[in-house]
Amino acid sequence: MNSAYGRLPRKEDARLVRGLGTFTDDIALPGMLHGAILRSPLAHARICSLDTTAAEAHPRVRAVITGATLAERQLAWMPTLSRDVQAVLATDKVRFQGQEVAFVVAEDGYAARDALELIDVEYEPLPVVADATRALDPDAPVIRDDLAGQRDNHIFDWSAGDQAATDAVFAAADVIVSQDMLYPRSHPAPLETCGIVADLDPVSGKLTLWTTSQAPHAHRTMYALLAGLPEHKIRIISPDIGGGFGNKVPLYPGYLCAVVGSMLTGQPVKWVEDRSENLMSTAFARDYHMHGEIAATRDGRILGLRARVLADHGAFNGSAQPTKFPAGFFHIFTGSYDLQAACCEVTGVYTNKAPGGVAYSCSFRIAEGVYLVERMVDLLAAELGLDPAGLRMRNLIRPEQFPYTCPTGWEYDSGDYPRALQLALDMAGYDALRREQAEKRARGEHMGIGLSCFTEGVGAGPRKHMDILGLGMADGADLRVHPTGTAVLGISCQTQGQGHETTFAQLVAEELGLSPADVEVVHGDTDRTPFGLGTYGSRSTPVSGAAAVVAARKVRERARIVAAAMLEAAPEDLEWASGRWQVRGDPEQGRTIAEIAMAAHSGLDLPAGVDGHLDAGTVYNPPNLTYPYGAYICVVDLDPGTGEVTVRRFVAVDDCGVRINPMIVEGQVHGGLADGVGMALMQAITYDTQGNCLAGSFMDYLLPTSVECPSWELGETVTPCPHHPVGAKGVGESATVGSPPAVVNAVMDALRPFGVRHADMPLTPANVWSAMQGRPLRTDLAD
Amino acid sequence: MQITVTVNGTGYTRDVEPRLLLIHFLRDELRLTGSHWGCDTSNCGACVVWLDGTPVKSCTVLAAMADGRQVRTVEGLAAAGRLDPVQQGFAECHGLQCGFCTPGMMMTARWLLDHNPRPTAAEVREALSGQLCRCTGYENIVRSVLWAAALVRGDAPLDPPPKPEEAM
Amino acid sequence: MQVPAFVEYEKAASVEHALTLLARFGPESRVLAGGHSLIPMMKLRLAQPETLIDINGLTELSFIKVTGGELCIGALARHAELLADPAAGQHFAILHDAERVIADPIVRNWGTVGGSLCQADPSEDLSAAFAALKATMVIRYPDGTRTVPARDFHTGPYETVVAPGELLTEIRVPIRPGGGSAYQKVGRRVGDWPVGAAGAALWLAPGGPPVIEDAGIGLTAVGAAHFAAAEAEEFLRGAPATGESFAQAGQIAAEHCRPVPDQRGPADYKRHLARELTVRALRRALARAQRDA
C-alpha cells in the first residue's frame, strides 16, 4: 500500500484560499467591546500623574484600566517566562518606549483609539540606558528599582564548556583569530499582530479566550496562576494564526488587560495590537553583542572556540526558553565542527528597551551561536589564506563520530555533514563560481560566495532538563478511532502555518493504514486537546509528532488484540502488513483498522487489555533533542559604487531526517531563507541614545519582498533521527538559523579586495559603503 | 454619511464615518473578513482588494472614496462555488502557509493574469513587490501564479516543483 | 490598526467645485486625491485636517497628453498611468525610471502625481525628476490660473507654493529635440524612500561630437536646494558630453547638497551617492540621447 508520507496538498488550504480562515481579529461576539493601549512615549520616566477622567467621560468608553486598577487585583505585575516580573500597566515608572500605561475599553476600535488622546499623563524623564555596552557602567541608572536588592542592570551570568581545557587549547594553538560581532535586535513581525478576545461569562464563571497563542495550554496554566482563576474554568482557543515565529509565545499585558476588561464590563473584550505596538513592545529577538575567538593550527585544523556574550534583554527579562538555560542553547555554538574544546560566558543586562530576546526562529539562541561560529570560520579562512569551503570540509564532524558529544555537552544524534556540504557545493557549482569571481575581479566587477554549515538542536525537550515555568516540555497526543474507522487526533502543539492538520494526519495515517483524509487533526482548543507546551523551537514534529506516532502505535497494538479475537488467532501470530493485521503465513486472514474499530465497539467478546474502543493517548517525553543540519551557499553581486548587494543565488541543502511531507518541509526552508536575506541586509530594530525606537513601522523595519529574494535552490539529504519513532527531526527554524551567516559571509567575501574584515548586520548599502571606507557602521544604536 | 459600495457584485448601503477605512468597512461592517490588515504604513499589502478593477491597499483608502464604486475581495474570487485558477494554484503549489497574506497576494495575482497571461517569474515578483509574506519566502507564491497562468492558457499543467536533488 | 481622527468629508464634482469647497472650508481642509500620502499621515495623526475634499471624481485632471510641444500631465494622473504612458516614456525616460522605483505597484495604482508633488516630501522622487526636466506647475485658483517653475514649487519640507484655496492641476514639460534623460536611485529595499537619487536630462547640440546644449540635474533626499543641482548644470552647459565632464558635474552636485544623516545612511555616504548617481544618470541620459538622435 502507498505510504501516507509524501507531497500532499494541505487540508487547511480549503478555507484559507477562500478567505474563510478565522483569525483572532475576525472574531465578533455579541456585545463585544474593543480595547486600546496607551503607551509611554519615553524610554525611562517616572509617572507623576495619570488622569483618565476625560477618557472615562467619552460617550463610547466603557472602562479605563490603569496600573492602580490592576494593583487592586494584584495584577499590575505578572511573572515572565524567565522568572522575572513585568509590568502589565505601569505603576511607578515606565521603563521602555511603548510600555503599557493604560487600557481603554470602548464600544468600537475607533472610539477606543480616540479616547487614548483624552488620557493625561505627566512624566518626569529619567536618564536612559540605550547602549547595552554601557548598562553595567558604575554610574548607569538602575532600571529595575522595583526589584528588591537590585542595585544595577545586571541580570545573570552563565557559562558553559570547560574553560581550563579551552584555555590550554588556545595557548597551544598556532593561530588565534578574534572578532567582535553584533547580532542586531530583530523582530519576527508575523503578518498578523498579537491579539485576544476575552470573554468572561459572568454567570458560569468560564473564561474563554480566543488568542494568538503558540502554546495555548501553557497560556491557560499561566492565566490560572496569574489571575487566580480555576484552570478548569479557562478555555483557550487559538484560531488560525497568521504566523508566530516565537512572537506569540509570551503572555502580553494587552491580553491580561482584555481579561480584566471583560471582568469589569461583563462583556467580551477584543484587543488586537497595531504594527507599531507589535514592533515596539512584543518579544524581540537576538540583540547579542558577541566576542568570538577561534584557535587553529596553521594548516587549518580548528582546535577550539571561545565566546563571550553581552545579552541585551530589555527592561524586563521576558525571554522564553527552558528555565535552566538563561542563554538558551547558545552553547551549541561549537557548530558542525569537531573541536577539542570550547567555552562561553553570557552576561545578561537590562536596558530601557522592550522585553524579549528569544524569538524569531532562533531555536533558543542557536541562531546567535551559528552566526558566531560561521563568521569565525570564515575569518579564520581569510587569516590562513584557505578556501572557506575546504576549511569547513576539513573540520566537519565525520559520520562515524555520531552520536557526537560536543565540548559543551550536546549529544548530536545523527548526521553526515560532509555529504551535505558536498551536495551544496555541487549544486552551486562552487569551483566555477570561484573562477567567475576571479575573472570578474580582474575586470573590476565584484561578487561574493558565502557558506554556512550549521547544526540545530530542536524539539525541546527531555522534561528532566527542560521546562518552561516548571512545565516539563513533554507533549501529549490523543487519538480516537470512530466505529466506522476514521480517526480524530488531538494534539497539543499549535500550527501557525506549518501545516499540522495535514502532516499529523499523514503521520497517523501511515501507522494505521488509513488515508490522511480519514484523519481529522484537532488543535488549538484547550478544551478539546491534550496538554503540551506548544509550537516553537521547531518542536512540533520531534515532540508532538512523536506523541502522535506513539499514540497511533498504541491504537494499533490494541487493534492487534481485537483482530486476534476476530480472527481467532493469537496476537503474536499476527503481522502488520499493507494496512492490516493479518495472520502470518495466511494473508487472506486479515482485518483493516476500520473493520477492527467497528468490531471493538460491537458485542464481540473482548480479551483482556482492551476496552470497547481502540482509543489511546500518550505524553511523549523526548529522550534528546533532534539535530537537523544543513549546508548553505549564497552568491551575491556587489555594486561598489553604491554599496548595494543583490542576492543572486541561494543553495540550501537541509537534512531533517525523514520527511513526512516534503512539500511542507521545502516551504519551511524557503521562508527561513528569506529571513536570512532580511536580517543580513536590511532588518534591525534600532534605537537612539534616548531609547527612541527607530524601527516602529514597516517603513523602517524593512522586510524582504519577492524582489530581494532569489529563487531558492533546495537540496536534501536524509539521515534519520535514531531516537524519533519515525526518524524525523524538526526543520521549521533551520533556514532562519543557517542563512544569515551565509549571506553575511558572501558580502564579506565580495568585500575582501577592499580590505574589509567584518561589518555587522544589516549590511545596508550605507553600511557596506562605509565599511569599504574603513568605517563600518554601528547598527544597534543611532546618535 | 451614507455610502453605497458594490462588493463582489452586491450593493451595500451603509451609514459610516468619513474616516472609516475601506478595510474596516469590508471586515467589520460587511463581515467580509477574508481581507486582512498587518501594518500601519501601507507597506504589507494584506489588505489588497480591487477598487474599480484595480488592486489597491484598502487600509489607505477611505470607505467614502469607494462610494459608488465596485470592490472585489477574495470572497469574490470563486465563481459559483468553483475556485479561481489562482486559488487552485496556491493550493496546488503550497503558495500559502499561515494564509494571512494570501488573499491580498491572490487578488494581485488575479489582476496580473487578467492583464498579462504569460508573465515571467520576474514579472510576478515585481507585481507582488508591494506585499509581504513572512512564511513562504515567496518561491511557492511565484510558482502558484505561474501554475495558474498555465492552467488558464490551457497549457499542460506545470508539474509540481521538481524533487530536490538527492545526494548520490 | 492606527486610524484617523474624526474628519468631515466633501466630494468635489469639478475643479470649480473643488475650489469653492476649499474656499468654504478654509485652511484646515485638505485635498484628497489618491490619499496615499495623506491618509497614512492621518492614521498616525500627524495630519488632522478638519475637512477632506475628495477630488477623485475630477476626471478632467486625469490626462497625460502631448499638446503644444509639451508633455502635459494632469495632477490626478495615477503613478501607474504615468509609468504605463508610451508618450511619457518616449520623450522622458526619466519619468518611467522614477515611477518604476516609487513605492510599489499597488500604491502606484491609486497614488497620484499631483498628490506626491504636493506632499512635498524631501525624498520625493518626482520632485527631482520634474526639477531635472525643468517642468512647469499649473495652479488653479478661483479667479484664474498661474504657473510656477518646478524648481520654485517647493519651499521647504512638506511645503509648497500652493496656497489654501488653490489646486495644482497640471505639470507641463516642454519637449525639445536632442534630449535624453534617466533616473538613478539607491534604496535600502524595493519600495523604500531613496537614500539618495539623481535624475539627469541632457539636450545635445546637433551634429559633431556630443556637446551639451542644456542639462538638468535633479536630486532628492540629499538636501539639494530646490531638488536641483544648479551649479552642476551650469558647469555642463556647453561642455563636451564626456566621462570627465560628468565626473566633474557629479563632484559639483555633491558639494552643493546638504545631506542629513539618518537611518538610511550617514551624510558622507549620501554625499557620495549624490556624486555617483549624478554621474550614472548623466551617462544613461547621454546614451539615450544618442540612441534617439
Coordinates of C-alpha atoms in Angstrom, one line a residue, chain C residues 160-257:
Chain C
T160 CA 4.7 74.1 -1.5
V161 CA 3.6 77.4 -3.0
V162 CA 0.1 76.0 -3.4
A163 CA -1.8 78.4 -1.2
P164 CA -5.0 77.5 0.8
G165 CA -7.8 77.7 -1.7
E166 CA -5.6 76.7 -4.7
L167 CA -5.3 73.4 -6.6
L168 CA -2.4 72.0 -8.5
T169 CA -4.0 70.9 -11.8
E170 CA -1.2 70.1 -14.3
I171 CA 2.5 69.6 -14.8
R172 CA 4.0 70.6 -18.2
V173 CA 7.3 69.6 -19.6
P174 CA 8.5 71.2 -22.9
I175 CA 9.6 68.7 -25.5
R176 CA 12.9 69.6 -27.1
P177 CA 15.0 67.8 -29.7
G178 CA 18.2 66.0 -28.9
G179 CA 17.2 65.0 -25.5
G180 CA 17.8 62.0 -23.2
S181 CA 17.1 61.5 -19.6
A182 CA 17.5 59.0 -16.8
Y183 CA 16.9 58.4 -13.1
Q184 CA 19.1 56.5 -10.7
K185 CA 18.0 55.7 -7.1
V186 CA 19.5 53.8 -4.2
G187 CA 17.1 52.5 -1.6
R188 CA 17.6 50.1 1.2
R189 CA 14.9 47.9 -0.3
V190 CA 12.4 48.0 -3.2
G191 CA 9.7 50.5 -2.3
D192 CA 11.8 52.4 0.2
W193 CA 12.2 56.1 0.1
P194 CA 15.6 56.9 -1.6
V195 CA 18.7 57.0 0.4
G196 CA 19.8 59.2 -2.5
A197 CA 18.6 59.6 -6.0
A198 CA 19.6 61.7 -9.1
G199 CA 17.8 62.4 -12.3
A200 CA 19.5 63.9 -15.3
A201 CA 18.3 65.3 -18.6
L202 CA 20.6 66.3 -21.4
W203 CA 20.0 68.1 -24.6
L204 CA 22.8 67.8 -27.1
A205 CA 23.8 70.3 -29.7
P206 CA 23.1 68.9 -33.2
G207 CA 25.9 67.2 -35.1
G208 CA 29.5 66.6 -34.3
P209 CA 30.9 65.2 -31.1
P210 CA 28.4 65.5 -28.4
V211 CA 28.3 68.8 -26.7
I212 CA 25.7 69.6 -24.1
E213 CA 23.4 72.3 -25.1
D214 CA 21.4 72.2 -21.9
A215 CA 21.4 70.0 -18.8
G216 CA 19.0 69.4 -16.0
I217 CA 20.0 67.6 -12.8
G218 CA 17.5 66.7 -10.1
L219 CA 18.5 65.4 -6.7
T220 CA 16.3 64.1 -3.9
A221 CA 16.9 63.0 -0.3
V222 CA 20.3 64.7 -0.2
G223 CA 19.3 68.2 0.8
A224 CA 19.8 69.8 -2.6
A225 CA 18.2 73.2 -2.8
H226 CA 15.0 73.1 -4.9
F227 CA 15.7 69.4 -5.7
A228 CA 18.2 70.6 -8.3
A229 CA 22.0 70.8 -8.8
A230 CA 22.0 74.2 -10.5
E231 CA 25.8 74.7 -10.2
A232 CA 26.5 71.3 -11.8
E233 CA 24.0 72.1 -14.6
E234 CA 25.8 75.5 -15.2
F235 CA 29.1 73.6 -15.5
L236 CA 27.7 71.2 -18.1
R237 CA 26.2 73.8 -20.3
G238 CA 28.4 74.0 -23.4
A239 CA 30.7 71.3 -22.1
P240 CA 31.5 68.1 -24.1
A241 CA 29.5 65.2 -23.1
T242 CA 32.3 63.1 -21.7
G243 CA 33.0 61.0 -18.7
E244 CA 35.3 63.7 -17.4
S245 CA 32.6 66.3 -17.6
F246 CA 30.2 64.1 -15.9
A247 CA 32.6 63.3 -13.1
Q248 CA 33.2 67.0 -12.6
A249 CA 29.4 67.6 -12.6
G250 CA 28.9 64.9 -10.1
Q251 CA 31.5 66.4 -7.8
I252 CA 29.9 69.8 -8.0
A253 CA 26.5 68.4 -7.4
A254 CA 27.8 66.6 -4.3
E255 CA 29.5 69.7 -3.0
H256 CA 26.3 71.7 -3.2
C257 CA 23.9 69.4 -1.3

